[in-house]
Amino acid sequence: TPEAKPATGDFGDRPVTTRIDAKGWIGAKTARGKAYDLAMFRLDRAASNSVAGFDTDASRFTASFENGKLAKVYFEGSSLAGNGISVKASLPLTLAVAPKAIGADLEIKAAKPAEITFAASAQPANVLLNGVASKAWKYDAGTRMLTVNVPEGRAHVTVR
């Protein structure tokens, strides 16, 4: 984690990195005070989908925590759940999610148009796709799941 030395003091606490070995996975946890990051890489396709508090089919993922809460997650696959987040896609893709107090921000890269479903505590007031109000979404109040349709290529989704 690069940082500039402040003019009025010294560098912050140095990060502490711990290796994580799980059957079929390898990874690391890097802690910086009350924040930490996990980075996990699948070594074996037959490895369990449950690792480091997440259930995923991803080939790799990272998760960043601040003050014990999930701040953002990135994965390459079609599903990831755990630590207060649940995301499923209709096909494997690259996805980054930053949950917010109300809503979430998502960055997606999909080889084909895709449907993404994720947990949302309430129906959003609006969903923006690449900065424009979208009607290509639905909210299921019974399951508290939001489904958003995204195009092929890169897309940014803002849920509020």
mmCIF file with all atom_site columns, C-alpha atoms in Angstrom:
data_model
loop_
_atom_site.group_PDB
_atom_site.id
_atom_site.type_symbol
_atom_site.label_atom_id
_atom_site.label_alt_id
_atom_site.label_comp_id
_atom_site.label_asym_id
_atom_site.label_entity_id
_atom_site.label_seq_id
_atom_site.pdbx_PDB_ins_code
_atom_site.Cartn_x
_atom_site.Cartn_y
_atom_site.Cartn_z
_atom_site.occupancy
_atom_site.B_iso_or_equiv
_atom_site.pdbx_formal_charge
_atom_site.auth_seq_id
_atom_site.auth_comp_id
_atom_site.auth_asym_id
_atom_site.auth_atom_id
_atom_site.pdbx_PDB_model_num
ATOM 1   C CA . THR A 1 1   ? 0.000   0.000   0.000   1.00 0.00 ? 1   THR A CA 1
ATOM 2   C CA . PRO A 1 2   ? 1.990   2.996   -1.188  1.00 0.00 ? 2   PRO A CA 1
ATOM 3   C CA . GLU A 1 3   ? 1.780   6.150   0.858   1.00 0.00 ? 3   GLU A CA 1
ATOM 4   C CA . ALA A 1 4   ? 3.534   9.497   0.920   1.00 0.00 ? 4   ALA A CA 1
ATOM 5   C CA . LYS A 1 5   ? 5.300   10.482  4.093   1.00 0.00 ? 5   LYS A CA 1
ATOM 6   C CA . PRO A 1 6   ? 3.299   13.278  5.734   1.00 0.00 ? 6   PRO A CA 1
ATOM 7   C CA . ALA A 1 7   ? 5.193   16.557  6.183   1.00 0.00 ? 7   ALA A CA 1
ATOM 8   C CA . THR A 1 8   ? 4.174   16.646  9.853   1.00 0.00 ? 8   THR A CA 1
ATOM 9   C CA . GLY A 1 9   ? 5.075   13.136  10.907  1.00 0.00 ? 9   GLY A CA 1
ATOM 10  C CA . ASP A 1 10  ? 6.088   9.656   9.956   1.00 0.00 ? 10  ASP A CA 1
ATOM 11  C CA . PHE A 1 11  ? 4.551   6.906   7.885   1.00 0.00 ? 11  PHE A CA 1
ATOM 12  C CA . GLY A 1 12  ? 1.445   5.152   9.193   1.00 0.00 ? 12  GLY A CA 1
ATOM 13  C CA . ASP A 1 13  ? 1.548   1.660   10.634  1.00 0.00 ? 13  ASP A CA 1
ATOM 14  C CA . ARG A 1 14  ? 3.073   -0.823  8.241   1.00 0.00 ? 14  ARG A CA 1
ATOM 15  C CA . PRO A 1 15  ? 0.644   -3.393  6.820   1.00 0.00 ? 15  PRO A CA 1
ATOM 16  C CA . VAL A 1 16  ? 0.800   -6.904  8.247   1.00 0.00 ? 16  VAL A CA 1
ATOM 17  C CA . THR A 1 17  ? 0.325   -9.677  5.698   1.00 0.00 ? 17  THR A CA 1
ATOM 18  C CA . THR A 1 18  ? -0.720  -13.224 6.561   1.00 0.00 ? 18  THR A CA 1
ATOM 19  C CA . ARG A 1 19  ? -0.731  -16.096 4.092   1.00 0.00 ? 19  ARG A CA 1
ATOM 20  C CA . ILE A 1 20  ? -4.002  -18.048 3.785   1.00 0.00 ? 20  ILE A CA 1
ATOM 21  C CA . ASP A 1 21  ? -3.891  -21.690 2.709   1.00 0.00 ? 21  ASP A CA 1
ATOM 22  C CA . ALA A 1 22  ? -7.209  -23.443 2.184   1.00 0.00 ? 22  ALA A CA 1
ATOM 23  C CA . LYS A 1 23  ? -7.753  -26.689 0.304   1.00 0.00 ? 23  LYS A CA 1
ATOM 24  C CA . GLY A 1 24  ? -7.662  -25.706 -3.377  1.00 0.00 ? 24  GLY A CA 1
ATOM 25  C CA . TRP A 1 25  ? -7.112  -22.002 -2.600  1.00 0.00 ? 25  TRP A CA 1
ATOM 26  C CA . ILE A 1 26  ? -4.227  -19.696 -1.729  1.00 0.00 ? 26  ILE A CA 1
ATOM 27  C CA . GLY A 1 27  ? -4.469  -16.128 -0.579  1.00 0.00 ? 27  GLY A CA 1
ATOM 28  C CA . ALA A 1 28  ? -3.389  -13.384 1.750   1.00 0.00 ? 28  ALA A CA 1
ATOM 29  C CA . LYS A 1 29  ? -4.843  -11.070 4.348   1.00 0.00 ? 29  LYS A CA 1
ATOM 30  C CA . THR A 1 30  ? -3.253  -7.638  4.615   1.00 0.00 ? 30  THR A CA 1
ATOM 31  C CA . ALA A 1 31  ? -4.189  -5.659  7.732   1.00 0.00 ? 31  ALA A CA 1
ATOM 32  C CA . ARG A 1 32  ? -3.716  -1.911  8.141   1.00 0.00 ? 32  ARG A CA 1
ATOM 33  C CA . GLY A 1 33  ? -5.007  -0.787  11.523  1.00 0.00 ? 33  GLY A CA 1
ATOM 34  C CA . LYS A 1 34  ? -8.789  -1.327  11.554  1.00 0.00 ? 34  LYS A CA 1
ATOM 35  C CA . ALA A 1 35  ? -8.890  -2.094  7.830   1.00 0.00 ? 35  ALA A CA 1
ATOM 36  C CA . TYR A 1 36  ? -7.886  -5.246  5.990   1.00 0.00 ? 36  TYR A CA 1
ATOM 37  C CA . ASP A 1 37  ? -8.011  -6.827  2.565   1.00 0.00 ? 37  ASP A CA 1
ATOM 38  C CA . LEU A 1 38  ? -8.388  -10.451 1.529   1.00 0.00 ? 38  LEU A CA 1
ATOM 39  C CA . ALA A 1 39  ? -7.137  -11.738 -1.814  1.00 0.00 ? 39  ALA A CA 1
ATOM 40  C CA . MET A 1 40  ? -7.985  -15.338 -2.716  1.00 0.00 ? 40  MET A CA 1
ATOM 41  C CA . PHE A 1 41  ? -6.998  -17.391 -5.766  1.00 0.00 ? 41  PHE A CA 1
ATOM 42  C CA . ARG A 1 42  ? -8.517  -20.749 -6.690  1.00 0.00 ? 42  ARG A CA 1
ATOM 43  C CA . LEU A 1 43  ? -5.811  -23.327 -7.435  1.00 0.00 ? 43  LEU A CA 1
ATOM 44  C CA . ASP A 1 44  ? -8.114  -26.267 -8.173  1.00 0.00 ? 44  ASP A CA 1
ATOM 45  C CA . ARG A 1 45  ? -11.438 -26.170 -10.043 1.00 0.00 ? 45  ARG A CA 1
ATOM 46  C CA . ALA A 1 46  ? -12.692 -28.900 -7.721  1.00 0.00 ? 46  ALA A CA 1
ATOM 47  C CA . ALA A 1 47  ? -11.944 -26.807 -4.605  1.00 0.00 ? 47  ALA A CA 1
ATOM 48  C CA . SER A 1 48  ? -14.774 -26.046 -2.208  1.00 0.00 ? 48  SER A CA 1
ATOM 49  C CA . ASN A 1 49  ? -16.689 -22.885 -3.038  1.00 0.00 ? 49  ASN A CA 1
ATOM 50  C CA . SER A 1 50  ? -16.579 -21.904 0.658   1.00 0.00 ? 50  SER A CA 1
ATOM 51  C CA . VAL A 1 51  ? -13.440 -20.017 1.649   1.00 0.00 ? 51  VAL A CA 1
ATOM 52  C CA . ALA A 1 52  ? -12.524 -17.121 3.952   1.00 0.00 ? 52  ALA A CA 1
ATOM 53  C CA . GLY A 1 53  ? -16.145 -16.454 4.947   1.00 0.00 ? 53  GLY A CA 1
ATOM 54  C CA . PHE A 1 54  ? -17.444 -16.388 1.367   1.00 0.00 ? 54  PHE A CA 1
ATOM 55  C CA . ASP A 1 55  ? -19.226 -18.875 -0.879  1.00 0.00 ? 55  ASP A CA 1
ATOM 56  C CA . THR A 1 56  ? -18.221 -18.350 -4.508  1.00 0.00 ? 56  THR A CA 1
ATOM 57  C CA . ASP A 1 57  ? -17.574 -20.016 -7.825  1.00 0.00 ? 57  ASP A CA 1
ATOM 58  C CA . ALA A 1 58  ? -14.991 -17.313 -8.611  1.00 0.00 ? 58  ALA A CA 1
ATOM 59  C CA . SER A 1 59  ? -11.535 -18.097 -9.895  1.00 0.00 ? 59  SER A CA 1
ATOM 60  C CA . ARG A 1 60  ? -10.290 -15.207 -7.748  1.00 0.00 ? 60  ARG A CA 1
ATOM 61  C CA . PHE A 1 61  ? -11.693 -12.507 -5.505  1.00 0.00 ? 61  PHE A CA 1
ATOM 62  C CA . THR A 1 62  ? -10.715 -9.700  -3.212  1.00 0.00 ? 62  THR A CA 1
ATOM 63  C CA . ALA A 1 63  ? -12.637 -8.179  -0.336  1.00 0.00 ? 63  ALA A CA 1
ATOM 64  C CA . SER A 1 64  ? -11.831 -5.016  1.600   1.00 0.00 ? 64  SER A CA 1
ATOM 65  C CA . PHE A 1 65  ? -13.084 -4.399  5.128   1.00 0.00 ? 65  PHE A CA 1
ATOM 66  C CA . GLU A 1 66  ? -13.150 -1.181  7.148   1.00 0.00 ? 66  GLU A CA 1
ATOM 67  C CA . ASN A 1 67  ? -13.968 -1.228  10.859  1.00 0.00 ? 67  ASN A CA 1
ATOM 68  C CA . GLY A 1 68  ? -15.145 -4.842  10.532  1.00 0.00 ? 68  GLY A CA 1
ATOM 69  C CA . LYS A 1 69  ? -17.622 -4.130  7.689   1.00 0.00 ? 69  LYS A CA 1
ATOM 70  C CA . LEU A 1 70  ? -17.326 -5.127  4.055   1.00 0.00 ? 70  LEU A CA 1
ATOM 71  C CA . ALA A 1 71  ? -16.444 -1.992  2.055   1.00 0.00 ? 71  ALA A CA 1
ATOM 72  C CA . LYS A 1 72  ? -15.937 -3.474  -1.424  1.00 0.00 ? 72  LYS A CA 1
ATOM 73  C CA . VAL A 1 73  ? -15.502 -6.759  -3.193  1.00 0.00 ? 73  VAL A CA 1
ATOM 74  C CA . TYR A 1 74  ? -14.188 -7.839  -6.600  1.00 0.00 ? 74  TYR A CA 1
ATOM 75  C CA . PHE A 1 75  ? -14.607 -11.241 -8.189  1.00 0.00 ? 75  PHE A CA 1
ATOM 76  C CA . GLU A 1 76  ? -14.268 -13.122 -11.456 1.00 0.00 ? 76  GLU A CA 1
ATOM 77  C CA . GLY A 1 77  ? -17.090 -15.670 -11.688 1.00 0.00 ? 77  GLY A CA 1
ATOM 78  C CA . SER A 1 78  ? -20.871 -15.766 -11.499 1.00 0.00 ? 78  SER A CA 1
ATOM 79  C CA . SER A 1 79  ? -21.619 -15.750 -7.763  1.00 0.00 ? 79  SER A CA 1
ATOM 80  C CA . LEU A 1 80  ? -20.312 -14.555 -4.428  1.00 0.00 ? 80  LEU A CA 1
ATOM 81  C CA . ALA A 1 81  ? -22.053 -14.461 -1.046  1.00 0.00 ? 81  ALA A CA 1
ATOM 82  C CA . GLY A 1 82  ? -20.926 -13.755 2.498   1.00 0.00 ? 82  GLY A CA 1
ATOM 83  C CA . ASN A 1 83  ? -20.215 -10.948 4.951   1.00 0.00 ? 83  ASN A CA 1
ATOM 84  C CA . GLY A 1 84  ? -23.526 -9.253  4.180   1.00 0.00 ? 84  GLY A CA 1
ATOM 85  C CA . ILE A 1 85  ? -23.372 -9.475  0.383   1.00 0.00 ? 85  ILE A CA 1
ATOM 86  C CA . SER A 1 86  ? -25.024 -11.818 -2.103  1.00 0.00 ? 86  SER A CA 1
ATOM 87  C CA . VAL A 1 87  ? -24.476 -11.425 -5.866  1.00 0.00 ? 87  VAL A CA 1
ATOM 88  C CA . LYS A 1 88  ? -25.360 -13.807 -8.699  1.00 0.00 ? 88  LYS A CA 1
ATOM 89  C CA . ALA A 1 89  ? -24.941 -13.303 -12.432 1.00 0.00 ? 89  ALA A CA 1
ATOM 90  C CA . SER A 1 90  ? -26.457 -15.212 -15.332 1.00 0.00 ? 90  SER A CA 1
ATOM 91  C CA . LEU A 1 91  ? -22.958 -15.867 -16.709 1.00 0.00 ? 91  LEU A CA 1
ATOM 92  C CA . PRO A 1 92  ? -19.366 -15.577 -15.505 1.00 0.00 ? 92  PRO A CA 1
ATOM 93  C CA . LEU A 1 93  ? -18.123 -11.990 -15.532 1.00 0.00 ? 93  LEU A CA 1
ATOM 94  C CA . THR A 1 94  ? -15.884 -9.537  -13.752 1.00 0.00 ? 94  THR A CA 1
ATOM 95  C CA . LEU A 1 95  ? -17.681 -7.590  -11.048 1.00 0.00 ? 95  LEU A CA 1
ATOM 96  C CA . ALA A 1 96  ? -16.749 -5.059  -8.366  1.00 0.00 ? 96  ALA A CA 1
ATOM 97  C CA . VAL A 1 97  ? -19.318 -4.026  -5.759  1.00 0.00 ? 97  VAL A CA 1
ATOM 98  C CA . ALA A 1 98  ? -19.149 -1.260  -3.162  1.00 0.00 ? 98  ALA A CA 1
ATOM 99  C CA . PRO A 1 99  ? -22.167 -1.540  -0.840  1.00 0.00 ? 99  PRO A CA 1
ATOM 100 C CA . LYS A 1 100 ? -23.432 1.797   0.464   1.00 0.00 ? 100 LYS A CA 1
ATOM 101 C CA . ALA A 1 101 ? -25.695 2.694   3.392   1.00 0.00 ? 101 ALA A CA 1
ATOM 102 C CA . ILE A 1 102 ? -28.441 3.045   0.784   1.00 0.00 ? 102 ILE A CA 1
ATOM 103 C CA . GLY A 1 103 ? -27.767 1.083   -2.395  1.00 0.00 ? 103 GLY A CA 1
ATOM 104 C CA . ALA A 1 104 ? -24.525 0.090   -4.055  1.00 0.00 ? 104 ALA A CA 1
ATOM 105 C CA . ASP A 1 105 ? -22.093 0.926   -6.834  1.00 0.00 ? 105 ASP A CA 1
ATOM 106 C CA . LEU A 1 106 ? -21.191 -1.840  -9.282  1.00 0.00 ? 106 LEU A CA 1
ATOM 107 C CA . GLU A 1 107 ? -18.585 -2.035  -12.036 1.00 0.00 ? 107 GLU A CA 1
ATOM 108 C CA . ILE A 1 108 ? -19.164 -4.894  -14.473 1.00 0.00 ? 108 ILE A CA 1
ATOM 109 C CA . LYS A 1 109 ? -17.366 -6.354  -17.459 1.00 0.00 ? 109 LYS A CA 1
ATOM 110 C CA . ALA A 1 110 ? -19.438 -8.976  -19.290 1.00 0.00 ? 110 ALA A CA 1
ATOM 111 C CA . ALA A 1 111 ? -18.704 -10.865 -22.521 1.00 0.00 ? 111 ALA A CA 1
ATOM 112 C CA . LYS A 1 112 ? -22.456 -10.925 -23.304 1.00 0.00 ? 112 LYS A CA 1
ATOM 113 C CA . PRO A 1 113 ? -25.543 -9.140  -21.954 1.00 0.00 ? 113 PRO A CA 1
ATOM 114 C CA . ALA A 1 114 ? -26.126 -10.405 -18.418 1.00 0.00 ? 114 ALA A CA 1
ATOM 115 C CA . GLU A 1 115 ? -28.608 -10.396 -15.559 1.00 0.00 ? 115 GLU A CA 1
ATOM 116 C CA . ILE A 1 116 ? -27.199 -9.608  -12.120 1.00 0.00 ? 116 ILE A CA 1
ATOM 117 C CA . THR A 1 117 ? -29.182 -10.296 -8.953  1.00 0.00 ? 117 THR A CA 1
ATOM 118 C CA . PHE A 1 118 ? -28.077 -9.055  -5.549  1.00 0.00 ? 118 PHE A CA 1
ATOM 119 C CA . ALA A 1 119 ? -29.447 -8.516  -2.068  1.00 0.00 ? 119 ALA A CA 1
ATOM 120 C CA . ALA A 1 120 ? -31.015 -5.104  -1.422  1.00 0.00 ? 120 ALA A CA 1
ATOM 121 C CA . SER A 1 121 ? -32.733 -4.243  1.852   1.00 0.00 ? 121 SER A CA 1
ATOM 122 C CA . ALA A 1 122 ? -35.343 -2.038  0.138   1.00 0.00 ? 122 ALA A CA 1
ATOM 123 C CA . GLN A 1 123 ? -36.617 -1.143  -3.302  1.00 0.00 ? 123 GLN A CA 1
ATOM 124 C CA . PRO A 1 124 ? -34.317 1.489   -4.779  1.00 0.00 ? 124 PRO A CA 1
ATOM 125 C CA . ALA A 1 125 ? -35.594 4.910   -5.786  1.00 0.00 ? 125 ALA A CA 1
ATOM 126 C CA . ASN A 1 126 ? -33.567 4.657   -8.984  1.00 0.00 ? 126 ASN A CA 1
ATOM 127 C CA . VAL A 1 127 ? -31.008 2.578   -10.828 1.00 0.00 ? 127 VAL A CA 1
ATOM 128 C CA . LEU A 1 128 ? -28.517 4.266   -13.124 1.00 0.00 ? 128 LEU A CA 1
ATOM 129 C CA . LEU A 1 129 ? -26.776 2.361   -15.910 1.00 0.00 ? 129 LEU A CA 1
ATOM 130 C CA . ASN A 1 130 ? -23.689 4.215   -17.140 1.00 0.00 ? 130 ASN A CA 1
ATOM 131 C CA . GLY A 1 131 ? -25.068 7.416   -15.591 1.00 0.00 ? 131 GLY A CA 1
ATOM 132 C CA . VAL A 1 132 ? -28.516 7.202   -17.209 1.00 0.00 ? 132 VAL A CA 1
ATOM 133 C CA . ALA A 1 133 ? -31.754 6.189   -15.454 1.00 0.00 ? 133 ALA A CA 1
ATOM 134 C CA . SER A 1 134 ? -32.523 2.568   -16.339 1.00 0.00 ? 134 SER A CA 1
ATOM 135 C CA . LYS A 1 135 ? -35.796 0.680   -16.472 1.00 0.00 ? 135 LYS A CA 1
ATOM 136 C CA . ALA A 1 136 ? -34.017 -2.653  -16.985 1.00 0.00 ? 136 ALA A CA 1
ATOM 137 C CA . TRP A 1 137 ? -34.357 -3.734  -13.342 1.00 0.00 ? 137 TRP A CA 1
ATOM 138 C CA . LYS A 1 138 ? -36.862 -5.288  -10.955 1.00 0.00 ? 138 LYS A CA 1
ATOM 139 C CA . TYR A 1 139 ? -37.077 -5.634  -7.196  1.00 0.00 ? 139 TYR A CA 1
ATOM 140 C CA . ASP A 1 140 ? -38.608 -8.642  -5.438  1.00 0.00 ? 140 ASP A CA 1
ATOM 141 C CA . ALA A 1 141 ? -39.810 -7.445  -2.012  1.00 0.00 ? 141 ALA A CA 1
ATOM 142 C CA . GLY A 1 142 ? -40.403 -11.029 -0.861  1.00 0.00 ? 142 GLY A CA 1
ATOM 143 C CA . THR A 1 143 ? -36.797 -12.124 -1.349  1.00 0.00 ? 143 THR A CA 1
ATOM 144 C CA . ARG A 1 144 ? -35.318 -8.606  -1.052  1.00 0.00 ? 144 ARG A CA 1
ATOM 145 C CA . MET A 1 145 ? -33.380 -9.179  -4.268  1.00 0.00 ? 145 MET A CA 1
ATOM 146 C CA . LEU A 1 146 ? -32.723 -6.630  -7.012  1.00 0.00 ? 146 LEU A CA 1
ATOM 147 C CA . THR A 1 147 ? -32.166 -7.823  -10.580 1.00 0.00 ? 147 THR A CA 1
ATOM 148 C CA . VAL A 1 148 ? -30.455 -5.561  -13.104 1.00 0.00 ? 148 VAL A CA 1
ATOM 149 C CA . ASN A 1 149 ? -29.870 -6.263  -16.791 1.00 0.00 ? 149 ASN A CA 1
ATOM 150 C CA . VAL A 1 150 ? -26.515 -5.050  -18.117 1.00 0.00 ? 150 VAL A CA 1
ATOM 151 C CA . PRO A 1 151 ? -25.180 -4.901  -21.669 1.00 0.00 ? 151 PRO A CA 1
ATOM 152 C CA . GLU A 1 152 ? -22.139 -6.608  -23.111 1.00 0.00 ? 152 GLU A CA 1
ATOM 153 C CA . GLY A 1 153 ? -18.865 -4.885  -22.285 1.00 0.00 ? 153 GLY A CA 1
ATOM 154 C CA . ARG A 1 154 ? -18.201 -2.525  -19.406 1.00 0.00 ? 154 ARG A CA 1
ATOM 155 C CA . ALA A 1 155 ? -21.017 -1.039  -17.352 1.00 0.00 ? 155 ALA A CA 1
ATOM 156 C CA . HIS A 1 156 ? -21.348 1.052   -14.215 1.00 0.00 ? 156 HIS A CA 1
ATOM 157 C CA . VAL A 1 157 ? -24.506 0.565   -12.147 1.00 0.00 ? 157 VAL A CA 1
ATOM 158 C CA . THR A 1 158 ? -25.511 2.960   -9.359  1.00 0.00 ? 158 THR A CA 1
ATOM 159 C CA . VAL A 1 159 ? -28.344 1.878   -7.058  1.00 0.00 ? 159 VAL A CA 1
ATOM 160 C CA . ARG A 1 160 ? -29.905 4.435   -4.714  1.00 0.00 ? 160 ARG A CA 1
#
